[in-house]
XYZ file of C-alpha atoms in Angstrom:
611
model
C 0.000 0.000 0.000
C 2.922 2.340 0.668
C 4.114 2.075 -2.948
C 0.595 2.655 -4.273
C 0.164 5.663 -2.020
C 3.417 7.253 -3.221
C 2.520 6.492 -6.800
C -0.918 8.074 -6.433
C 0.575 11.136 -4.750
C 3.108 11.526 -7.583
C 0.389 11.270 -10.234
C -1.863 13.689 -8.334
C 0.917 16.267 -8.058
C 1.744 15.881 -11.760
C -1.876 16.432 -12.743
C -2.049 19.413 -10.393
C 1.001 20.944 -12.074
C -0.520 20.384 -15.527
C -3.824 21.965 -14.556
C -2.110 24.847 -12.769
C 0.095 25.485 -15.777
C -2.968 25.525 -18.016
C -4.902 27.975 -15.837
C -2.070 30.254 -14.703
C 0.165 30.361 -17.779
C -1.345 28.994 -20.985
C -4.833 30.481 -20.602
C -3.622 34.032 -19.790
C -1.173 33.863 -22.707
C -3.891 32.838 -25.135
C -6.306 35.491 -23.889
C -3.600 38.155 -24.054
C -2.628 37.118 -27.560
C -6.265 37.203 -28.679
C -6.701 40.677 -27.159
C -3.473 41.856 -28.777
C -4.572 40.667 -32.225
C -7.950 42.410 -31.841
C -6.271 45.608 -30.688
C -3.834 45.579 -33.582
C -6.629 45.226 -36.123
C -8.466 48.295 -34.830
C -5.552 50.673 -34.177
C -5.416 53.421 -36.823
C -5.910 51.012 -39.686
C -2.529 49.364 -39.055
C -0.989 46.901 -36.635
C 1.707 47.617 -34.103
C 4.023 44.730 -33.368
C 4.077 45.595 -29.684
C 1.138 47.537 -28.301
C 1.738 49.023 -24.903
C -0.953 49.405 -22.302
C -0.718 53.128 -21.637
C 0.432 56.124 -23.595
C 3.974 57.327 -23.144
C 6.489 59.564 -24.745
C 9.447 58.633 -26.838
C 12.332 60.447 -25.177
C 15.762 58.865 -25.182
C 18.808 58.833 -22.942
C 21.980 59.703 -24.759
C 24.949 57.487 -23.973
C 27.224 59.060 -21.380
C 30.766 60.184 -22.171
C 31.779 60.159 -18.500
C 30.081 57.257 -16.696
C 27.769 54.380 -17.590
C 24.912 55.710 -15.482
C 22.750 58.393 -17.085
C 19.585 59.950 -15.700
C 16.474 59.246 -17.688
C 14.266 61.780 -19.367
C 10.627 61.478 -18.304
C 7.908 60.388 -20.665
C 4.968 62.468 -21.781
C 1.556 62.335 -20.252
C -1.598 60.820 -21.673
C -2.781 64.238 -22.895
C 0.266 64.491 -25.199
C -0.467 61.238 -27.026
C -1.419 61.617 -30.677
C -2.927 59.270 -33.261
C -0.183 57.665 -35.301
C -0.962 59.564 -38.511
C -0.989 62.865 -36.604
C 2.319 62.088 -34.918
C 3.894 61.238 -38.273
C 2.775 64.586 -39.661
C 4.632 66.524 -36.941
C 7.894 66.442 -38.921
C 8.961 66.435 -42.589
C 9.743 62.943 -43.828
C 11.717 60.947 -46.355
C 9.864 57.908 -47.708
C 11.144 54.329 -47.453
C 9.905 51.800 -49.971
C 10.943 48.220 -50.793
C 9.324 44.846 -51.360
C 9.661 44.146 -47.606
C 9.383 47.566 -45.959
C 7.211 50.640 -46.141
C 7.571 53.774 -44.025
C 9.617 56.917 -43.620
C 12.523 58.618 -41.865
C 11.779 61.694 -39.799
C 14.034 64.521 -40.990
C 13.734 65.989 -37.504
C 16.488 64.071 -35.733
C 16.951 61.742 -38.744
C 15.047 59.082 -36.800
C 13.940 55.713 -38.119
C 10.503 55.823 -36.509
C 8.048 54.649 -39.143
C 8.410 51.105 -40.475
C 5.805 48.582 -41.580
C 6.457 45.020 -42.732
C 4.668 44.633 -46.042
C 4.806 40.830 -46.228
C 3.336 40.160 -42.771
C -0.248 40.617 -41.622
C -1.778 40.543 -38.158
C -3.879 37.446 -38.847
C -4.165 34.699 -41.451
C -6.593 36.904 -43.363
C -4.514 38.338 -46.261
C -6.544 41.556 -46.061
C -5.697 42.170 -42.407
C -3.444 45.065 -41.454
C 0.313 44.962 -41.946
C 2.598 44.587 -38.954
C 4.006 47.928 -37.810
C 7.461 47.691 -36.272
C 8.553 51.310 -35.598
C 6.323 54.146 -34.391
C 7.233 57.781 -33.621
C 7.284 59.608 -30.305
C 3.953 60.685 -28.798
C 2.166 57.595 -30.096
C 0.846 54.990 -27.627
C 3.955 52.795 -28.073
C 6.968 54.700 -29.456
C 9.648 52.449 -30.916
C 12.465 53.901 -33.015
C 16.174 54.093 -33.738
C 18.473 57.052 -34.160
C 22.146 57.792 -34.737
C 23.982 60.901 -33.614
C 26.959 62.522 -31.921
C 27.868 63.630 -28.409
C 30.457 66.278 -27.624
C 32.770 66.611 -24.663
C 31.158 67.963 -21.479
C 31.277 71.768 -21.596
C 31.910 71.868 -25.343
C 30.142 74.665 -27.212
C 30.276 72.942 -30.601
C 26.815 72.666 -32.152
C 25.803 69.070 -32.877
C 22.650 67.596 -34.437
C 20.068 66.493 -31.876
C 16.556 65.086 -31.724
C 15.071 68.462 -32.723
C 17.572 69.206 -35.514
C 16.095 69.152 -39.003
C 18.251 67.473 -41.609
C 18.221 68.499 -45.269
C 17.786 65.997 -48.096
C 20.938 66.440 -50.176
C 20.419 63.540 -52.564
C 17.527 61.243 -53.423
C 13.790 61.419 -52.900
C 12.828 57.945 -51.687
C 15.013 55.375 -49.959
C 14.822 52.091 -51.877
C 17.264 49.206 -52.437
C 18.149 50.826 -55.767
C 18.275 54.466 -54.647
C 20.248 55.412 -51.519
C 19.740 58.856 -50.023
C 22.007 61.468 -48.445
C 21.020 63.796 -45.610
C 22.993 66.873 -44.580
C 23.233 69.061 -41.491
C 25.458 72.079 -40.918
C 25.979 73.666 -37.497
C 26.760 77.043 -39.071
C 30.208 77.048 -37.438
C 32.078 75.001 -40.021
C 31.097 71.529 -38.892
C 29.179 69.598 -41.571
C 27.538 66.167 -41.372
C 26.663 64.136 -44.462
C 24.677 60.975 -43.796
C 24.367 58.414 -46.582
C 21.711 55.753 -45.969
C 21.356 52.586 -48.014
C 18.808 49.760 -47.770
C 19.244 46.214 -49.039
C 16.454 44.060 -50.455
C 15.434 42.860 -46.993
C 15.773 44.624 -43.623
C 19.302 46.033 -43.316
C 20.066 49.752 -43.333
C 23.651 51.005 -43.586
C 24.277 54.468 -42.115
C 27.536 56.109 -43.196
C 28.302 59.476 -41.584
C 30.956 61.786 -43.047
C 32.025 64.608 -40.727
C 33.917 67.606 -42.139
C 35.616 69.964 -39.702
C 36.206 73.522 -40.926
C 35.730 75.208 -37.562
C 39.304 76.428 -37.140
C 39.807 74.182 -34.086
C 39.940 70.505 -33.227
C 36.655 68.790 -32.414
C 36.086 65.663 -30.318
C 32.995 63.620 -31.092
C 31.458 60.440 -29.688
C 29.260 58.812 -32.381
C 26.387 56.738 -31.034
C 23.398 54.665 -32.074
C 20.338 53.688 -30.059
C 17.041 51.853 -30.131
C 14.327 53.106 -27.783
C 11.108 51.321 -26.980
C 8.257 52.344 -24.699
C 6.406 49.482 -23.023
C 6.738 45.715 -23.283
C 5.117 43.472 -25.883
C 1.515 42.677 -24.978
C 0.843 39.321 -23.348
C 2.781 37.101 -20.984
C 6.340 36.031 -21.670
C 7.119 32.423 -22.531
C 9.713 30.528 -20.568
C 11.109 28.859 -23.701
C 11.525 32.134 -25.585
C 13.594 35.227 -24.849
C 11.937 38.543 -25.580
C 13.737 41.661 -24.478
C 17.158 43.220 -24.861
C 19.840 41.129 -26.512
C 23.465 41.445 -27.538
C 26.276 39.285 -28.884
C 29.906 40.309 -28.485
C 33.058 38.350 -29.426
C 34.613 38.778 -25.992
C 31.445 38.747 -23.893
C 29.307 36.119 -25.602
C 25.524 36.189 -25.841
C 23.609 38.438 -23.439
C 19.850 37.911 -23.143
C 18.584 40.625 -20.833
C 14.969 40.435 -19.734
C 12.947 43.603 -19.343
C 12.716 42.909 -15.625
C 16.520 42.742 -15.377
C 16.997 46.388 -16.341
C 13.989 47.469 -14.271
C 15.442 46.070 -11.066
C 19.126 46.750 -11.702
C 21.385 49.526 -12.899
C 22.172 49.833 -16.578
C 24.313 46.999 -17.924
C 27.353 48.061 -19.945
C 29.843 46.130 -22.066
C 33.026 47.109 -23.910
C 33.560 45.562 -27.323
C 34.932 46.105 -30.803
C 32.473 43.917 -32.689
C 29.114 42.227 -32.407
C 25.593 43.599 -32.189
C 22.846 44.592 -29.752
C 19.154 45.347 -29.895
C 15.620 44.433 -28.845
C 13.976 41.205 -29.937
C 10.416 39.915 -30.018
C 9.162 36.496 -30.991
C 9.127 37.197 -34.722
C 10.550 40.724 -35.114
C 13.678 42.547 -33.991
C 15.550 45.837 -34.160
C 19.330 45.482 -33.936
C 22.326 47.820 -34.027
C 25.515 46.473 -35.606
C 28.449 48.844 -34.930
C 31.368 49.016 -37.300
C 33.681 46.016 -36.960
C 37.055 46.812 -35.408
C 35.961 50.133 -33.928
C 35.825 50.091 -30.115
C 32.523 50.972 -28.480
C 30.633 50.764 -25.206
C 27.259 49.008 -25.308
C 24.478 49.574 -22.788
C 21.119 48.057 -21.822
C 18.921 50.281 -19.665
C 15.457 51.359 -18.564
C 14.558 54.921 -17.638
C 13.986 54.909 -13.859
C 12.557 58.445 -13.865
C 9.884 57.920 -16.480
C 6.229 57.412 -15.600
C 6.220 54.558 -18.120
C 8.779 51.926 -19.018
C 11.222 53.218 -21.620
C 13.737 50.544 -22.556
C 16.837 51.380 -24.482
C 19.810 49.633 -25.993
C 22.604 51.832 -27.288
C 26.279 51.963 -28.171
C 28.803 54.782 -28.081
C 32.001 54.680 -30.106
C 35.305 55.740 -28.604
C 36.026 59.420 -29.371
C 36.966 60.737 -32.784
C 39.304 63.749 -32.705
C 39.178 65.886 -35.830
C 41.770 68.597 -36.347
C 40.737 71.626 -38.353
C 40.421 70.616 -42.022
C 40.139 66.907 -41.329
C 37.305 64.571 -42.276
C 36.140 61.288 -40.771
C 33.710 58.550 -41.782
C 31.762 56.410 -39.316
C 29.591 53.512 -40.445
C 26.911 51.566 -38.586
C 24.142 49.179 -39.554
C 20.539 48.811 -38.434
C 18.485 45.651 -38.808
C 14.750 46.264 -38.481
C 12.377 43.563 -39.598
C 11.314 39.940 -39.490
C 13.625 37.231 -38.150
C 13.673 35.165 -41.339
C 16.251 32.412 -40.943
C 17.738 32.620 -44.428
C 18.043 36.405 -44.173
C 19.629 36.250 -40.714
C 22.138 33.633 -41.915
C 22.995 35.771 -44.934
C 23.774 38.749 -42.707
C 25.988 36.586 -40.542
C 27.852 35.422 -43.640
C 28.253 39.097 -44.595
C 30.114 39.804 -41.359
C 27.644 40.369 -38.490
C 29.125 38.238 -35.718
C 27.033 35.128 -34.890
C 23.876 36.877 -35.992
C 22.025 33.538 -36.133
C 21.634 33.757 -32.346
C 19.110 36.547 -32.835
C 16.685 33.638 -33.304
C 16.254 31.798 -30.018
C 17.076 28.254 -31.125
C 17.269 27.096 -27.504
C 19.427 24.595 -25.641
C 19.105 22.028 -28.407
C 20.447 24.406 -31.046
C 22.396 21.529 -32.602
C 19.063 19.777 -33.249
C 16.662 22.662 -33.658
C 18.323 24.438 -36.552
C 19.093 21.310 -38.632
C 15.528 20.161 -38.009
C 14.240 23.520 -39.240
C 16.398 23.344 -42.378
C 15.167 19.798 -43.068
C 11.542 20.896 -42.684
C 12.125 23.968 -44.814
C 13.838 21.908 -47.527
C 11.038 19.334 -47.693
C 8.327 21.991 -47.530
C 10.016 23.760 -50.440
C 9.321 20.729 -52.609
C 6.008 19.655 -51.124
C 4.582 23.134 -50.639
C 3.149 22.376 -47.195
C 4.922 22.517 -43.835
C 2.369 20.153 -42.285
C 3.155 17.432 -44.813
C 6.854 18.144 -44.247
C 6.315 17.426 -40.527
C 4.776 14.043 -41.404
C 7.687 13.198 -43.679
C 10.356 14.322 -41.215
C 8.677 12.186 -38.537
C 9.063 9.108 -40.751
C 12.719 9.980 -41.357
C 13.300 10.379 -37.605
C 11.667 6.991 -37.074
C 14.016 5.437 -39.614
C 17.048 6.978 -37.912
C 15.952 5.684 -34.516
C 14.705 2.334 -35.834
C 17.624 0.204 -34.512
C 17.212 1.610 -31.003
C 13.432 1.422 -31.122
C 13.628 -2.147 -32.396
C 15.796 -3.200 -29.456
C 13.476 -1.377 -27.098
C 10.317 -3.048 -28.375
C 12.023 -6.456 -28.382
C 12.984 -5.888 -24.739
C 9.420 -4.821 -23.941
C 8.080 -7.941 -25.647
C 10.373 -10.131 -23.561
C 9.241 -8.287 -20.463
C 5.634 -9.072 -21.352
C 6.481 -12.758 -21.673
C 7.947 -12.658 -18.171
C 4.848 -11.087 -16.622
C 3.372 -14.392 -15.386
C 6.669 -15.421 -13.762
C 7.066 -11.982 -12.184
C 3.550 -12.156 -10.736
C 4.374 -15.521 -9.182
C 7.527 -14.079 -7.594
C 5.608 -11.109 -6.233
C 2.992 -13.391 -4.743
C 5.599 -15.757 -3.324
C 7.560 -12.947 -1.619
C 4.782 -10.434 -1.016
C 5.937 -9.892 2.578
C 9.614 -9.459 1.690
C 10.117 -6.614 -0.791
C 13.904 -6.975 -0.835
C 13.748 -10.686 -1.648
C 11.106 -9.976 -4.246
C 13.337 -7.478 -6.050
C 16.336 -9.795 -5.877
C 14.378 -12.677 -7.412
C 13.035 -10.449 -10.182
C 16.545 -9.219 -11.003
C 17.766 -12.803 -11.158
C 14.921 -13.553 -13.573
C 16.029 -10.617 -15.746
C 19.599 -11.926 -15.816
C 18.502 -15.455 -16.608
C 16.312 -14.353 -19.521
C 18.803 -11.629 -20.605
C 16.243 -8.866 -20.341
C 17.136 -5.219 -19.667
C 14.179 -3.531 -17.908
C 15.496 -0.078 -18.819
C 15.868 -0.799 -22.533
C 12.337 0.361 -23.231
C 13.105 3.832 -21.887
C 16.000 4.568 -24.234
C 14.035 5.570 -27.378
C 11.752 7.752 -25.256
C 14.716 9.565 -23.679
C 16.376 10.071 -27.060
C 13.195 11.427 -28.638
C 12.630 14.013 -25.900
C 15.272 16.432 -27.324
C 13.811 15.901 -30.808
C 10.333 16.666 -29.461
C 11.498 19.890 -27.818
C 13.531 20.836 -30.885
C 10.448 20.506 -33.082
C 8.387 22.436 -30.536
C 10.994 25.204 -30.641
C 10.944 25.268 -34.445
C 7.166 25.566 -34.526
C 7.117 28.173 -31.785
C 9.911 30.620 -32.661
C 10.535 30.518 -36.421
C 8.607 33.035 -38.454
C 8.481 30.621 -41.380
C 5.949 28.575 -39.384
C 3.828 31.625 -38.627
C 0.531 31.367 -40.520
C 1.794 28.237 -42.345
C -1.337 26.223 -43.277
C -1.898 22.459 -43.241
C -5.246 21.220 -44.567
C -8.831 22.071 -43.736
C -9.287 24.166 -40.636
C -5.578 24.280 -39.703
C -4.521 27.592 -41.218
C -1.623 28.228 -38.814
C 0.641 25.375 -37.676
C 2.202 27.609 -35.017
C -1.178 28.201 -33.299
C -3.417 25.739 -31.407
C -6.172 23.837 -33.198
C -9.006 26.430 -33.279
C -11.862 23.918 -33.074
C -13.498 22.640 -29.901
C -15.364 19.482 -28.987
C -17.480 21.485 -26.539
C -19.217 23.546 -29.221
C -19.390 20.567 -31.576
C -16.593 22.004 -33.681
C -18.427 25.205 -34.494
C -21.976 23.896 -34.848
C -22.999 25.583 -31.596
C -22.581 29.419 -31.666
C -20.519 29.614 -28.481
C -16.857 30.367 -27.827
C -15.603 27.992 -25.111
C -12.954 29.172 -22.623
C -9.333 28.283 -23.350
C -9.423 25.209 -21.113
C -12.203 23.700 -23.231
C -10.596 24.345 -26.620
C -10.088 20.639 -27.277
C -9.809 20.496 -31.042
C -9.925 17.666 -33.551
C -6.169 17.086 -33.661
C -5.742 16.927 -29.858
C -8.544 14.328 -29.832
C -6.767 12.338 -32.542
C -3.544 12.569 -30.567
C -5.307 11.386 -27.409
C -6.804 8.423 -29.247
C -3.445 7.356 -30.693
C -1.916 7.638 -27.237
C -4.719 5.498 -25.823
C -4.105 2.855 -28.502
C -0.367 2.918 -27.863
C -0.842 2.407 -24.126
C -3.304 -0.447 -24.761
C -0.625 -2.276 -26.727
C 0.659 -3.457 -23.347
C -1.232 -5.088 -20.490
C -2.552 -2.766 -17.824
C -0.872 -2.855 -14.395
C -2.186 -5.521 -12.037
C -2.986 -2.918 -9.410
C -6.483 -1.518 -10.189
C -5.628 2.001 -9.037
C -2.584 2.181 -11.299
C -4.663 0.728 -14.123
C -7.214 3.535 -13.735
C -4.460 6.147 -13.749
C -2.996 4.761 -16.966
C -6.464 4.659 -18.483
C -7.014 8.352 -17.787
C -3.523 9.460 -18.838
C -4.452 9.996 -22.535
C -7.343 12.218 -21.429
C -5.000 14.333 -19.313
C -2.524 14.712 -22.176
C -5.342 15.576 -24.578
C -6.315 18.558 -22.415
C -2.710 19.524 -21.777
C -1.616 19.481 -25.438
C -4.751 21.199 -26.727
C -3.033 24.567 -26.234
C 0.160 23.478 -28.018
C 0.859 24.471 -31.645
C -1.207 22.361 -34.039
C 1.934 21.305 -35.898
C 3.350 19.742 -32.751
C 0.096 17.910 -31.964
C -0.002 16.586 -35.530
C 3.585 15.394 -35.113
C 2.749 13.630 -31.840
C -0.366 11.929 -33.267
C 1.525 10.759 -36.347
C 4.485 9.607 -34.252
C 2.138 7.610 -31.992
C 0.562 5.976 -35.026
C 3.926 4.938 -36.437
C 4.997 3.651 -33.010
C 1.859 1.509 -32.732
C 2.486 -0.021 -36.157
C 6.154 -0.624 -35.417
C 5.501 -2.157 -32.009
C 2.723 -4.336 -33.399
C 4.984 -5.801 -36.076
C 7.795 -6.481 -33.582
C 5.430 -8.050 -31.034
C 4.004 -10.339 -33.702
C 7.516 -11.443 -34.657
C 8.311 -12.135 -31.009
C 5.153 -14.204 -30.605
C 3.668 -11.818 -28.066
C -0.048 -11.322 -27.810
C -1.409 -7.912 -28.840
C -3.214 -6.813 -25.716
C -5.026 -3.924 -27.354
C -7.594 -6.174 -29.026
C -8.265 -8.050 -25.797
C -8.581 -4.787 -23.911
C -11.108 -3.576 -26.467
C -12.977 -6.892 -26.509
C -11.727 -8.099 -29.906
C -10.386 -11.444 -28.730
C -10.512 -13.205 -32.094
C -8.601 -10.413 -33.815
C -6.020 -10.552 -31.048
C -5.502 -14.273 -31.574
C -4.968 -13.773 -35.293
C -2.242 -11.156 -34.731
C -0.451 -12.929 -31.849
C 2.063 -15.336 -33.333
C 2.512 -17.272 -30.084
C -0.881 -16.618 -28.520
C -3.876 -18.861 -28.235
C -5.764 -19.683 -31.406
C -9.240 -18.288 -31.647
C -11.990 -20.604 -30.605
C -14.443 -21.706 -33.261
């Protein structure tokens, strides 16, 4: 009874954790995501990638030239918030246009504060609003990037600031084919020429040429920053980093949560290469300073603002220009979707380990190859869902030798069940003797009781790697399967409790048990019935209800992962059935379901059916 009690307690606690996770984590995330999507569809005819709860300003904190710490500049109040179109009209603008991006650069401050992603919509409806990445100051959720210069403390040299209006010296619209040049003159002999280019995807190159004709030497600290007001809507996910991020050759990868900079002082790093920025699940804004030029990077949050203003910035070491000298400083800005092929191309072009902008997770060595395999197959098939089915078969083939040994060991274990029951009955009052006799039986029959666990343990990393691929890669976003599955990265939208849409009622998240979770639960039930139920009736009931528990638990998982699990269960049942037949072991599933004659036909060594 002591063993049964401990077993029941363990199962009860596991179920409690599952239910608690569903109520406290999964449900709030789904509700928040649903609210975010609805809000994005109704906001000014466009969609912000990261809607903040309250209105704030868009002030920034310039990097310090004396110490890492820098006082924040407070945000604006709710009365100062403007509709997005009105805020955009507050300054003259230079248009940005490409196949991927649409927006403008504010000539006041030369800010990148208006970017929309033309190839990505808020929902699976192709007519839904485009995703908006950058928004200007005084909107509900300012998010922008700027590049500028800081002088020495006490210097009276005029430098361009957030209110300085740049002049368009060359070009009318920034496109991949037509770069533009902006100019600003301080009226004292110091001239700035900023040439901006855009590639065919999401990378801007900012090249500043400074000409000193002031009659004296000038010391400048070039900088770049990304400022964001508010966090992304919805709860964070423990398997995904969203927040500030940086990768430096000497310092490695830094994933800084929003809460880290709220509760601590600004984090600073010295480097001469790498990148830093702010990342979301599918989108990111990243600064890539010039390789080989020393800089100080910083992650911070404005402690004096009435709203959260997060900022990542870098400041180059000083440039000293004698009278008559010129200097050129180059930086890059990535602002767009985290498309794997594009990210890899930028890494190949020299941005240090840029692939880590995508959170591939602990099983990076599995996750990324698995993604490439899926992407390759889907490129030929034209459907990521079918690619998941095919990759599952390939994984089964790779693991077939191990799985074969496992199922053979399980079949031998089943044959030993009668002998083991006799030993348990014979030594029911002596647990130690009972275990010793059972181990001797294992040795005599050359059976490894742990062999059946090996394929399961090996497949766990593959399972999590596939989950990571479905969850974090933008290529899976809105990828359809067949029928009602229009997004493999989202849960099955149907529900048993409204008869799959026949009843006009939207069930709560806990009751969104769709068709594919039900199929998965059934295949799990069949797989468990391949083996005899435990002799103890309580344990037998627990195993009987386990598929139901997993059906509810996995209902909130991405549909692609549930499809994978159902298909994997089906293949496992077929494989185990064939191996059991070869070993002359009776297929218990037919007996358990009452199909005794069918069971006898499939069991090579079982009893013949009675006639």
